[in-house]
Short mmCIF file of C-alpha atoms and ligand atoms in Angstrom, two decimals:
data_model
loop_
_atom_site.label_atom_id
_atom_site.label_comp_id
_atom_site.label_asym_id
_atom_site.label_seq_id
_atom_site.Cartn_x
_atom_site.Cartn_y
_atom_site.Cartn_z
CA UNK A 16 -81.38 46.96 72.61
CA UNK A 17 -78.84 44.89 73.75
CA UNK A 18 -80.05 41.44 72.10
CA UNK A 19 -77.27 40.01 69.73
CA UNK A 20 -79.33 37.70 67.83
CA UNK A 21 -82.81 39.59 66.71
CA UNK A 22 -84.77 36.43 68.10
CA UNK A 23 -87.42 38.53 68.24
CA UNK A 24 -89.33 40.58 65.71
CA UNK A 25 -87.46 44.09 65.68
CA UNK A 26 -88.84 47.23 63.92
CA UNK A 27 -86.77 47.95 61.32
CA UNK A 28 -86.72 51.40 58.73
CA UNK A 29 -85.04 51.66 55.44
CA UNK A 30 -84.52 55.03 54.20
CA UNK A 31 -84.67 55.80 50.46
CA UNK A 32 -87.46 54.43 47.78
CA UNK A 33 -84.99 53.14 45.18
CA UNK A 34 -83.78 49.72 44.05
CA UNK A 35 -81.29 48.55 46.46
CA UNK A 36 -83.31 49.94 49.22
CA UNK A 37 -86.63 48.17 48.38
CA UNK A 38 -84.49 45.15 47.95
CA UNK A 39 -83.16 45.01 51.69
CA UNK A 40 -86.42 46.22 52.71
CA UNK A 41 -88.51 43.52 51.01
CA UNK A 42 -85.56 41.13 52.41
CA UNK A 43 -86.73 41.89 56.34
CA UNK A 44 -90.31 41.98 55.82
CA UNK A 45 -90.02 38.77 54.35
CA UNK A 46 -88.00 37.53 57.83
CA UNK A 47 -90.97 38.96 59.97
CA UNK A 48 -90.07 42.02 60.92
CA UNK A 49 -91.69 45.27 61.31
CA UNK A 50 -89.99 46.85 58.53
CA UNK A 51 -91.14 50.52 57.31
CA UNK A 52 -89.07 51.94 53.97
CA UNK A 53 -89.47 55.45 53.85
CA UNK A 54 -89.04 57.73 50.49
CA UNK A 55 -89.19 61.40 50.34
CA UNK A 56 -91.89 61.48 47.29
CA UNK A 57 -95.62 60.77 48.54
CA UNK A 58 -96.63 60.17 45.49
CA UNK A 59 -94.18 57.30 44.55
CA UNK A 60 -94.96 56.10 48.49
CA UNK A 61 -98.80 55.89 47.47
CA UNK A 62 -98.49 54.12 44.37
CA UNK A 63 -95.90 51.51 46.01
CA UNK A 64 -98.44 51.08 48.94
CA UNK A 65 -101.06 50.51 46.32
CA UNK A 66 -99.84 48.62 43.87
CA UNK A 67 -97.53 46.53 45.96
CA UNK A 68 -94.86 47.27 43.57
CA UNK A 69 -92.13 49.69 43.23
CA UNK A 70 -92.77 50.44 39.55
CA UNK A 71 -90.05 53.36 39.17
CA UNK A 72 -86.97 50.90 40.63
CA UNK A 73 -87.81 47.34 40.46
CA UNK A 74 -91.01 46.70 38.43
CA UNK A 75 -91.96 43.36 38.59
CA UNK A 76 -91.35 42.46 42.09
CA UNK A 77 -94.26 41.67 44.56
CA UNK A 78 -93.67 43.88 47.90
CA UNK A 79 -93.91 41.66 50.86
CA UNK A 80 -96.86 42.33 53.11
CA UNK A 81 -95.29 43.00 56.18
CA UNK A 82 -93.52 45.99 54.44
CA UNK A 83 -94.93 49.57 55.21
CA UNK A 84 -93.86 52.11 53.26
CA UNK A 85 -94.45 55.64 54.12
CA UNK A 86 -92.95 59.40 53.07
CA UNK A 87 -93.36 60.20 56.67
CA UNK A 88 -89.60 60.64 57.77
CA UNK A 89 -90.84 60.43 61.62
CA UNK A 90 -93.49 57.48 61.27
CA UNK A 91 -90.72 55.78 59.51
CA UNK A 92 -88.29 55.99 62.45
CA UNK A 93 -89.94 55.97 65.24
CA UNK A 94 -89.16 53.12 67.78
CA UNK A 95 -87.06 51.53 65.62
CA UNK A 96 -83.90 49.15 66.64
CA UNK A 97 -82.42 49.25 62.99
CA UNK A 98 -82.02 52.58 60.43
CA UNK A 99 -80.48 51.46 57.39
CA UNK A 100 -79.78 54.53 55.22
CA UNK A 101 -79.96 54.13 51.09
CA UNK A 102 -79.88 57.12 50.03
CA UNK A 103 -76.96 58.26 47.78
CA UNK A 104 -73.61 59.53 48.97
CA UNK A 105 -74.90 63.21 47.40
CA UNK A 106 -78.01 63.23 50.08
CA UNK A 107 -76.57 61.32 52.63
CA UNK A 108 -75.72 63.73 54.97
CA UNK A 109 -78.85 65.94 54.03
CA UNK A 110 -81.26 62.68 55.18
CA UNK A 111 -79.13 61.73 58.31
CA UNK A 112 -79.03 65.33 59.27
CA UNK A 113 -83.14 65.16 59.46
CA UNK A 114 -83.12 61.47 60.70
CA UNK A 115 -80.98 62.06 63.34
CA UNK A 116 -83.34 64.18 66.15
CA UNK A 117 -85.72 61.41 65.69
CA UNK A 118 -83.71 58.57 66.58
CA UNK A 119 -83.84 56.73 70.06
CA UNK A 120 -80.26 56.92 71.43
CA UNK A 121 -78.73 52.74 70.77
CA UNK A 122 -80.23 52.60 67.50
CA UNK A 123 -78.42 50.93 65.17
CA UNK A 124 -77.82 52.70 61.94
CA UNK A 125 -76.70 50.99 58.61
CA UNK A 126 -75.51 52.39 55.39
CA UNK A 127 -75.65 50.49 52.75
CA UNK A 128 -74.36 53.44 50.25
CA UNK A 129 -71.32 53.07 48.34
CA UNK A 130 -69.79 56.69 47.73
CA UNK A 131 -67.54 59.23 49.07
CA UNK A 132 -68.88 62.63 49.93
CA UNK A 133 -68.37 65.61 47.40
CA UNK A 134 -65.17 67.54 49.41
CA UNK A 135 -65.21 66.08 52.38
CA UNK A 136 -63.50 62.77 51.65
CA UNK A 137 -65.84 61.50 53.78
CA UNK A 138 -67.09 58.04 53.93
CA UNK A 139 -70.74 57.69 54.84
CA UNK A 140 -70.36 55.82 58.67
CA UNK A 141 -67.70 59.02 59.05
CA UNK A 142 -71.19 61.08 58.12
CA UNK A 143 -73.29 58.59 60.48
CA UNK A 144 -70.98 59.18 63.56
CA UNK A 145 -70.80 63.04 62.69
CA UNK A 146 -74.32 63.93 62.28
CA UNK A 147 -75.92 61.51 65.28
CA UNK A 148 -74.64 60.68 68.94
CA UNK A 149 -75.02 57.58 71.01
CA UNK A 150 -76.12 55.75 67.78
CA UNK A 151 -74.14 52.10 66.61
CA UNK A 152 -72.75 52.32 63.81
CA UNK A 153 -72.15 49.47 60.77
CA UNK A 154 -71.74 49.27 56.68
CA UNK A 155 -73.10 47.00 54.58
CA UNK A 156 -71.42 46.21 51.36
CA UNK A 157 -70.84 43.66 48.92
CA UNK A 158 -71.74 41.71 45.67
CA UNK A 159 -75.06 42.64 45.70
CA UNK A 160 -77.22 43.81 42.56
CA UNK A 161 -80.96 44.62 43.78
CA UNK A 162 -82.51 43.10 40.78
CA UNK A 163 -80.76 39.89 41.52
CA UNK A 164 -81.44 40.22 45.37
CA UNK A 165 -85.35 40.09 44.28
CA UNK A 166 -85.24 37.25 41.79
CA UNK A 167 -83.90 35.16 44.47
CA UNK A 168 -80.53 34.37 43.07
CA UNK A 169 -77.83 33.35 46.01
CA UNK A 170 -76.50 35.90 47.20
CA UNK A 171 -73.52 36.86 49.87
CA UNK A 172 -72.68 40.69 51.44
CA UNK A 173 -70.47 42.00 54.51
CA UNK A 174 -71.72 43.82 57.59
CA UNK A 175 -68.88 45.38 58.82
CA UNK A 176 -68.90 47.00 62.39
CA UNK A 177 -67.08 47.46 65.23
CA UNK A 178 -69.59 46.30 67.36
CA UNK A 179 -69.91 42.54 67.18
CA UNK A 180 -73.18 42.41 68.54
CA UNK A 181 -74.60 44.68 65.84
CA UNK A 182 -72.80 42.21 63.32
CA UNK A 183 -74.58 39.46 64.56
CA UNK A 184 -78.05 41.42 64.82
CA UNK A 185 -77.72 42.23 61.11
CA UNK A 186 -76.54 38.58 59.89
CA UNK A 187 -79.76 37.55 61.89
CA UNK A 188 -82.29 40.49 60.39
CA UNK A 189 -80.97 39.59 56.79
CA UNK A 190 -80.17 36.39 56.27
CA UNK A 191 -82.49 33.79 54.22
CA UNK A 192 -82.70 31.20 52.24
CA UNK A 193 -80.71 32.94 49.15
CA UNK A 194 -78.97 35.48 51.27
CA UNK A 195 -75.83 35.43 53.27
CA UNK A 196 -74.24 37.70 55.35
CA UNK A 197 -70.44 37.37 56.27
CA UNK A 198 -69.44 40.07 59.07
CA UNK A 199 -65.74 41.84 59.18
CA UNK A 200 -64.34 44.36 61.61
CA UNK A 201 -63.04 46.68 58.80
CA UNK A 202 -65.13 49.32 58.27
CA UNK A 203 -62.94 51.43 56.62
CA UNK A 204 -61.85 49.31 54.92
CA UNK A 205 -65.13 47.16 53.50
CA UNK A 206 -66.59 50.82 53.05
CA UNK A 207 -63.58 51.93 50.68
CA UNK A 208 -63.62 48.65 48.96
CA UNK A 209 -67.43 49.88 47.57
CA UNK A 210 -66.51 53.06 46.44
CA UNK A 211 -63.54 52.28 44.84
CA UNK A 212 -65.02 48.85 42.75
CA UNK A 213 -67.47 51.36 40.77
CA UNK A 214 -64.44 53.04 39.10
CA UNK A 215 -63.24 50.53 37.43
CA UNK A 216 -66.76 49.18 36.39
CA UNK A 217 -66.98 52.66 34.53
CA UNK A 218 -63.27 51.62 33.04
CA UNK A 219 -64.55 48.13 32.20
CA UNK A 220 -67.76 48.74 30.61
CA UNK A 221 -65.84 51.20 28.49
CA UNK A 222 -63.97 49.04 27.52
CA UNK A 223 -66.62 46.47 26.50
CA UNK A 224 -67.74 49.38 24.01
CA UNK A 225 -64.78 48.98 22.88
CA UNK A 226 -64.80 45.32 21.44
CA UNK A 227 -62.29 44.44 24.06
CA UNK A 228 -62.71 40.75 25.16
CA UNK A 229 -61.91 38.35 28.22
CA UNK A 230 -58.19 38.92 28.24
CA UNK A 231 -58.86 42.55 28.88
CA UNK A 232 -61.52 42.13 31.61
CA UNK A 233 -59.32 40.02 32.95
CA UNK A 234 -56.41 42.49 33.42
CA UNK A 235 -58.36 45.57 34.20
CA UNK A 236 -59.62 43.69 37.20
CA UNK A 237 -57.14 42.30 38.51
CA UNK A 238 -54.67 45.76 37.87
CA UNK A 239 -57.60 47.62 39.49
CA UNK A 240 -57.64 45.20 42.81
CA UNK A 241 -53.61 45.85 42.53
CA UNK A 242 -54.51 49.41 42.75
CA UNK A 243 -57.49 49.43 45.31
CA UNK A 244 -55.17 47.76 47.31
CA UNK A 245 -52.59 50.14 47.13
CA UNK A 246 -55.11 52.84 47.72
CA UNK A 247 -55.81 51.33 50.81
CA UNK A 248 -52.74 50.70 52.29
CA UNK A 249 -52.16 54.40 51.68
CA UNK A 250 -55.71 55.31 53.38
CA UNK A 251 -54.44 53.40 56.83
CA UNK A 252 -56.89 50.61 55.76
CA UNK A 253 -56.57 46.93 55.50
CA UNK A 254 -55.57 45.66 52.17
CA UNK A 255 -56.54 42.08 53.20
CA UNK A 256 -60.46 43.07 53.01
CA UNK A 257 -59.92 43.73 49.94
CA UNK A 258 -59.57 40.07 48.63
CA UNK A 259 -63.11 39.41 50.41
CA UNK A 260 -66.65 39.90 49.07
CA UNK A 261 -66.62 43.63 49.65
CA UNK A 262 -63.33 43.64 47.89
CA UNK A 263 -62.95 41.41 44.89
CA UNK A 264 -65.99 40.10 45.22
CA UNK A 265 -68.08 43.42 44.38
CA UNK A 266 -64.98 44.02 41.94
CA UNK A 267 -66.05 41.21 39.69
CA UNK A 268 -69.25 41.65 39.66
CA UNK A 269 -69.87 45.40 39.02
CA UNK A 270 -66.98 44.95 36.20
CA UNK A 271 -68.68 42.21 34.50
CA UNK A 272 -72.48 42.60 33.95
CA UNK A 273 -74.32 45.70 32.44
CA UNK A 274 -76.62 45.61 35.31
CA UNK A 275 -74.32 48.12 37.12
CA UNK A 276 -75.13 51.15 36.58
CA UNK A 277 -71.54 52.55 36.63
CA UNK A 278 -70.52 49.46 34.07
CA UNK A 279 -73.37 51.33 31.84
CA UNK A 280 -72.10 54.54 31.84
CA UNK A 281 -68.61 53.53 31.11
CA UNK A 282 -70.08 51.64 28.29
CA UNK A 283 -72.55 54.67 27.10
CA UNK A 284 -69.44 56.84 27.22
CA UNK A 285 -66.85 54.30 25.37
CA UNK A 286 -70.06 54.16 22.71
CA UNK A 287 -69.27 58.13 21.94
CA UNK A 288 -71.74 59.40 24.47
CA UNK A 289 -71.14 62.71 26.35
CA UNK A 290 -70.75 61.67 30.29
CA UNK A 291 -73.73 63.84 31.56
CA UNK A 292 -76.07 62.01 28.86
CA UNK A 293 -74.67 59.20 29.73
CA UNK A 294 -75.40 59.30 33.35
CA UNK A 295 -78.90 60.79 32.11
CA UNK A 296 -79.70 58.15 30.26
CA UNK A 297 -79.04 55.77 33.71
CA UNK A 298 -81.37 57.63 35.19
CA UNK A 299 -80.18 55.84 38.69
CA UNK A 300 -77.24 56.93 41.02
CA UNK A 301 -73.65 55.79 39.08
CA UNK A 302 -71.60 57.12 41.95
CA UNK A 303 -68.41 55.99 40.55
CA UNK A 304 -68.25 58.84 38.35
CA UNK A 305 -68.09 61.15 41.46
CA UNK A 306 -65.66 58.77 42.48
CA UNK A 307 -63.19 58.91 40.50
CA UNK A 308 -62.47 62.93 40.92
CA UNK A 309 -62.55 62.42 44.65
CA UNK A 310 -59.91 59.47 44.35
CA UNK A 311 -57.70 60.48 41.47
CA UNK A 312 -57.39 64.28 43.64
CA UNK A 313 -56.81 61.54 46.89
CA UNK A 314 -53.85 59.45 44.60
CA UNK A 315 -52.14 63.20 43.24
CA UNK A 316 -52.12 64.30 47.33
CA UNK A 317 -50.60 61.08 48.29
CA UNK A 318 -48.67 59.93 45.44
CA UNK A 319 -50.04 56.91 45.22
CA UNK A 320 -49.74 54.98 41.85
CA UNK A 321 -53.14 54.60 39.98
CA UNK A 322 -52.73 54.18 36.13
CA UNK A 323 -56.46 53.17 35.81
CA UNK A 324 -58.07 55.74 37.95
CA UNK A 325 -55.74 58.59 36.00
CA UNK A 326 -57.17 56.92 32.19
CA UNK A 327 -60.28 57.17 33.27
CA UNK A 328 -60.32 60.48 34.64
CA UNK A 329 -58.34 61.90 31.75
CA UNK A 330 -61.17 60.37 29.80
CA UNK A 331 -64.09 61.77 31.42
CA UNK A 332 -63.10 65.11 32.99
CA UNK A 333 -59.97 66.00 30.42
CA UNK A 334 -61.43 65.58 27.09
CA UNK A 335 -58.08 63.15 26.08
CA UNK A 336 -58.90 60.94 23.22
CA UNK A 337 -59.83 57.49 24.20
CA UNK A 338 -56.88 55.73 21.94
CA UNK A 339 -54.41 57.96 22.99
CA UNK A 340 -54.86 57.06 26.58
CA UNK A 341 -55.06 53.63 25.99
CA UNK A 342 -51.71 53.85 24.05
CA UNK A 343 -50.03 55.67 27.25
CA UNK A 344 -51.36 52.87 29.96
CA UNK A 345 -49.78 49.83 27.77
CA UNK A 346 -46.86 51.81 27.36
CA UNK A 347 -46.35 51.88 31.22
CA UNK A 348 -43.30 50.60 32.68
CA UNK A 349 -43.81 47.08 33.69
CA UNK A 350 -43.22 45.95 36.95
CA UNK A 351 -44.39 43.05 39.84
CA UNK A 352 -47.16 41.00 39.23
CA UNK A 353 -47.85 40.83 42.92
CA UNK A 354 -46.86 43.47 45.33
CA UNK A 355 -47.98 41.42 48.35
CA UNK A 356 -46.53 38.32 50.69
CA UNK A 357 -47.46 36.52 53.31
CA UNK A 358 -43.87 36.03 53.97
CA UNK A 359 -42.10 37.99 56.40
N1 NAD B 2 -78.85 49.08 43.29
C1 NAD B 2 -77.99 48.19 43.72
O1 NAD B 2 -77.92 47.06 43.20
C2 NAD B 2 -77.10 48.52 44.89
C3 NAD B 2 -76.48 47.48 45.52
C4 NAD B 2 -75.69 47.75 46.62
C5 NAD B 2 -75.50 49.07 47.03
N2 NAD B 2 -76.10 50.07 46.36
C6 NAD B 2 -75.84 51.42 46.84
O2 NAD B 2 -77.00 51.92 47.50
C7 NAD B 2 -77.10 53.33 47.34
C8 NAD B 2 -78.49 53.65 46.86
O3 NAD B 2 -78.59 53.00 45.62
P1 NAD B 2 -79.91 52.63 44.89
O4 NAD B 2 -79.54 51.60 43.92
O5 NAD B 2 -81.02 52.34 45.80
O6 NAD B 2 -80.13 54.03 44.14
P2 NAD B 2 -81.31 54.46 43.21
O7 NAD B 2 -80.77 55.44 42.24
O8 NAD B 2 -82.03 53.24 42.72
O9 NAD B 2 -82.29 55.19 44.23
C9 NAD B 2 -81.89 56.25 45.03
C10 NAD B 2 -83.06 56.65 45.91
O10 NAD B 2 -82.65 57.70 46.77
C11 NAD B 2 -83.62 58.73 46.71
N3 NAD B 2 -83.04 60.01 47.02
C12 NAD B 2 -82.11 60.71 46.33
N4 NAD B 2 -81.87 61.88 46.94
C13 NAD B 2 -82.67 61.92 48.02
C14 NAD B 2 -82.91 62.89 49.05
N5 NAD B 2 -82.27 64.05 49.08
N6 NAD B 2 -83.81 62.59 50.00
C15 NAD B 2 -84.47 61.44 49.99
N7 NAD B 2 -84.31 60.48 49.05
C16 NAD B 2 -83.41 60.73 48.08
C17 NAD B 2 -84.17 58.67 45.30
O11 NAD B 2 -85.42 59.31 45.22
C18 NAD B 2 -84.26 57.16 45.11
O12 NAD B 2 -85.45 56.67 45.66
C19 NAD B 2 -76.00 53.74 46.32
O13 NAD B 2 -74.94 54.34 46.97
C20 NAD B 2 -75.53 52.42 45.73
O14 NAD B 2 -74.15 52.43 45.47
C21 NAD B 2 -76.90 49.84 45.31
O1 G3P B 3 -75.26 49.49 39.70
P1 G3P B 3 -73.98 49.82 40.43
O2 G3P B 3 -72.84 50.01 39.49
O3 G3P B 3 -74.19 50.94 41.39
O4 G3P B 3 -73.61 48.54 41.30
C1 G3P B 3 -74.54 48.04 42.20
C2 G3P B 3 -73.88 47.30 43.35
O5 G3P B 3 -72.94 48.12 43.99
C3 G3P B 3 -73.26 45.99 42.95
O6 G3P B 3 -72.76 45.35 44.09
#
């Protein structure tokens, strides 16, 4: 396709049945496109296609009728201009890997996961470009909580791409009346930004257990955008995403409202909950906790500074006492407020 703007009804597939992929799904059938959402269980794909409603991720919402949903991977695919992939970052691979022979050559492929794959390091376009050839490649990240998608509430998110006519495809395919889509070059970047915010939604959430109040929020965030940036910089990516939707944006949100998954489990754990009941009690993908392993290995390799992403890992993987962590990070040395300028 070489269209920029989908003028046009396109046909569209979202892989994965669960919340955040029923959400974008339900978001282009209402725009009028062809739009199948595939999920590997045919029994959760019947009672979706019957019920109009995807009672196991988003009960209460009324699929649109333009949306076909199917657990056939190659009906789901076939002809399609778009692919966006929701699966999480511990299938991804596993799903493109199947995807992939089915796919015209051009297609567009979207992930919209925010993770880091187990030993790789890998982010998931890296996966995308790896396991498919000829395909275009973007991310899709941002402030974005399905539920709220649903219910209508305005909402803004980043397609980030190197291909500015994808960008501007996507913006198109998505956008509505309560949905915005802002477009960046910095896929690395945007993609990191993602992965990284769930971290410190485990850290905050904990720390809401806790009794902390505002003034803690407060610095956790902004100490964990200090160190997300610094991570960054480190990575070769662009620390000035990071003050955008994908960045702070997502930051704020997923550290502030118990309708993140990751916020829950930091709050199940800071409750006195073991971590894997915790994350069984979710019953949904909290890929920060992943996270964290993968970035606090990435910080020791590179020596970069990350005082929040070492607490929480020496809370969750080390067994060290919740106070006497605490204690250690506000007896850190204290140094700059800001580390960047836009001077010179
Ligand atoms: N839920 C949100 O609000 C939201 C918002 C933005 C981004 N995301 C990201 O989107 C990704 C998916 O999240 P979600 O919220 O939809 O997760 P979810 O836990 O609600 O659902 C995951 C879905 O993937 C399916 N799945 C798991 N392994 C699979 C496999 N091997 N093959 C096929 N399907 C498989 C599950 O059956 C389920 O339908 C995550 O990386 C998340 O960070 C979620
Ligand atoms: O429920 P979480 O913690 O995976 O967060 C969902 C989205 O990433 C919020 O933007």
């Amino acid at each position: 396709m070489t269209q920029t703007e989908a003028s046009s009804p396109l046909s569209i597939a979202v892989l994965g049945g669960g919340s955040f992929g029923t959400a974008i799904a339900n978001i282009i059938a209402g725009n009028g496109h062809d739009t199948r959402q595939w999920m590997r269980d045919p029994e959760k794909a019947a009672s979706c296609r019957k019920l109009r409603e995807n009672t196991f991720y988003l009960p209460g919402v009324v699929l649109h009728p333009l949306l076909n949903i199917t657990y056939d991977l190659e009906e789901a695919v076939t002809g399609c201009d778009i692919v966006f992939v929701s699966i999480p970052s511990k299938s991804f691979r596993q799903v493109v890997r199947a995807v992939a022979p089915l796919l015209s050559p051009g297609t567009m492929l979207i992930s919209t996961t925010k993770g880091i794959e187990h030993d790789s390091f890998h982010l998931m376009s890296d996966i995308l470009r790896e396991e498919t050839q000829g395909m275009r490649v973007g991310v899709l990240s941002g402030p974005n909580f399905a539920k709220e998608i649903v219910e209508g509430h305005y909402t803004a998110t980043v397609i980030a791409s190197e291909d500015e006519a994808l960008c501007k495809t996507i913006q198109s395919v998505l956008h509505s009346e309560t949905f915005r889509v802002y477009s960046s070059s910095d896929v690395f970047g945007v993609e990191l930004a993602g992965a990284l915010k769930n971290i410190y939604a485990i850290v905050t959430g904990m720390a809401k257990a806790l009794g902390r109040g505002g003034n803690t929020t407060s610095l956790l965030i902004t100490r964990a955008l200090a160190e997300m940036m610094r991570f960054a910089e480190a990575m070769g990516a662009d620390p000035m995403t990071f003050i955008g939707l994908a960045g702070v944006g997502d930051l704020i949100l997923t550290c502030s409202s118990d309708l993140s998954r990751n916020y829950r489990v930091g709050y199940l754990v800071g409750k006195g909950m073991p971590l894997e009941q915790a994350v069984a009690e979710i019953g949904q993908v909290a890929e920060g906790v992943n996270t964290v392993r993968l970035i606090k290995a990435k910080a020791d390799e590179l020596g970069v500074y990350m005082p929040l992403v070492s607490a929480i890992h020496a809370i969750l993987f080390e067994e060290r006492p919740i106070p006497e962590v605490i204690r250690d990070l506000m007896s850190g040395a204290q140094t700059f407020d800001v580390a960047y300028s836009a001077k010179p």
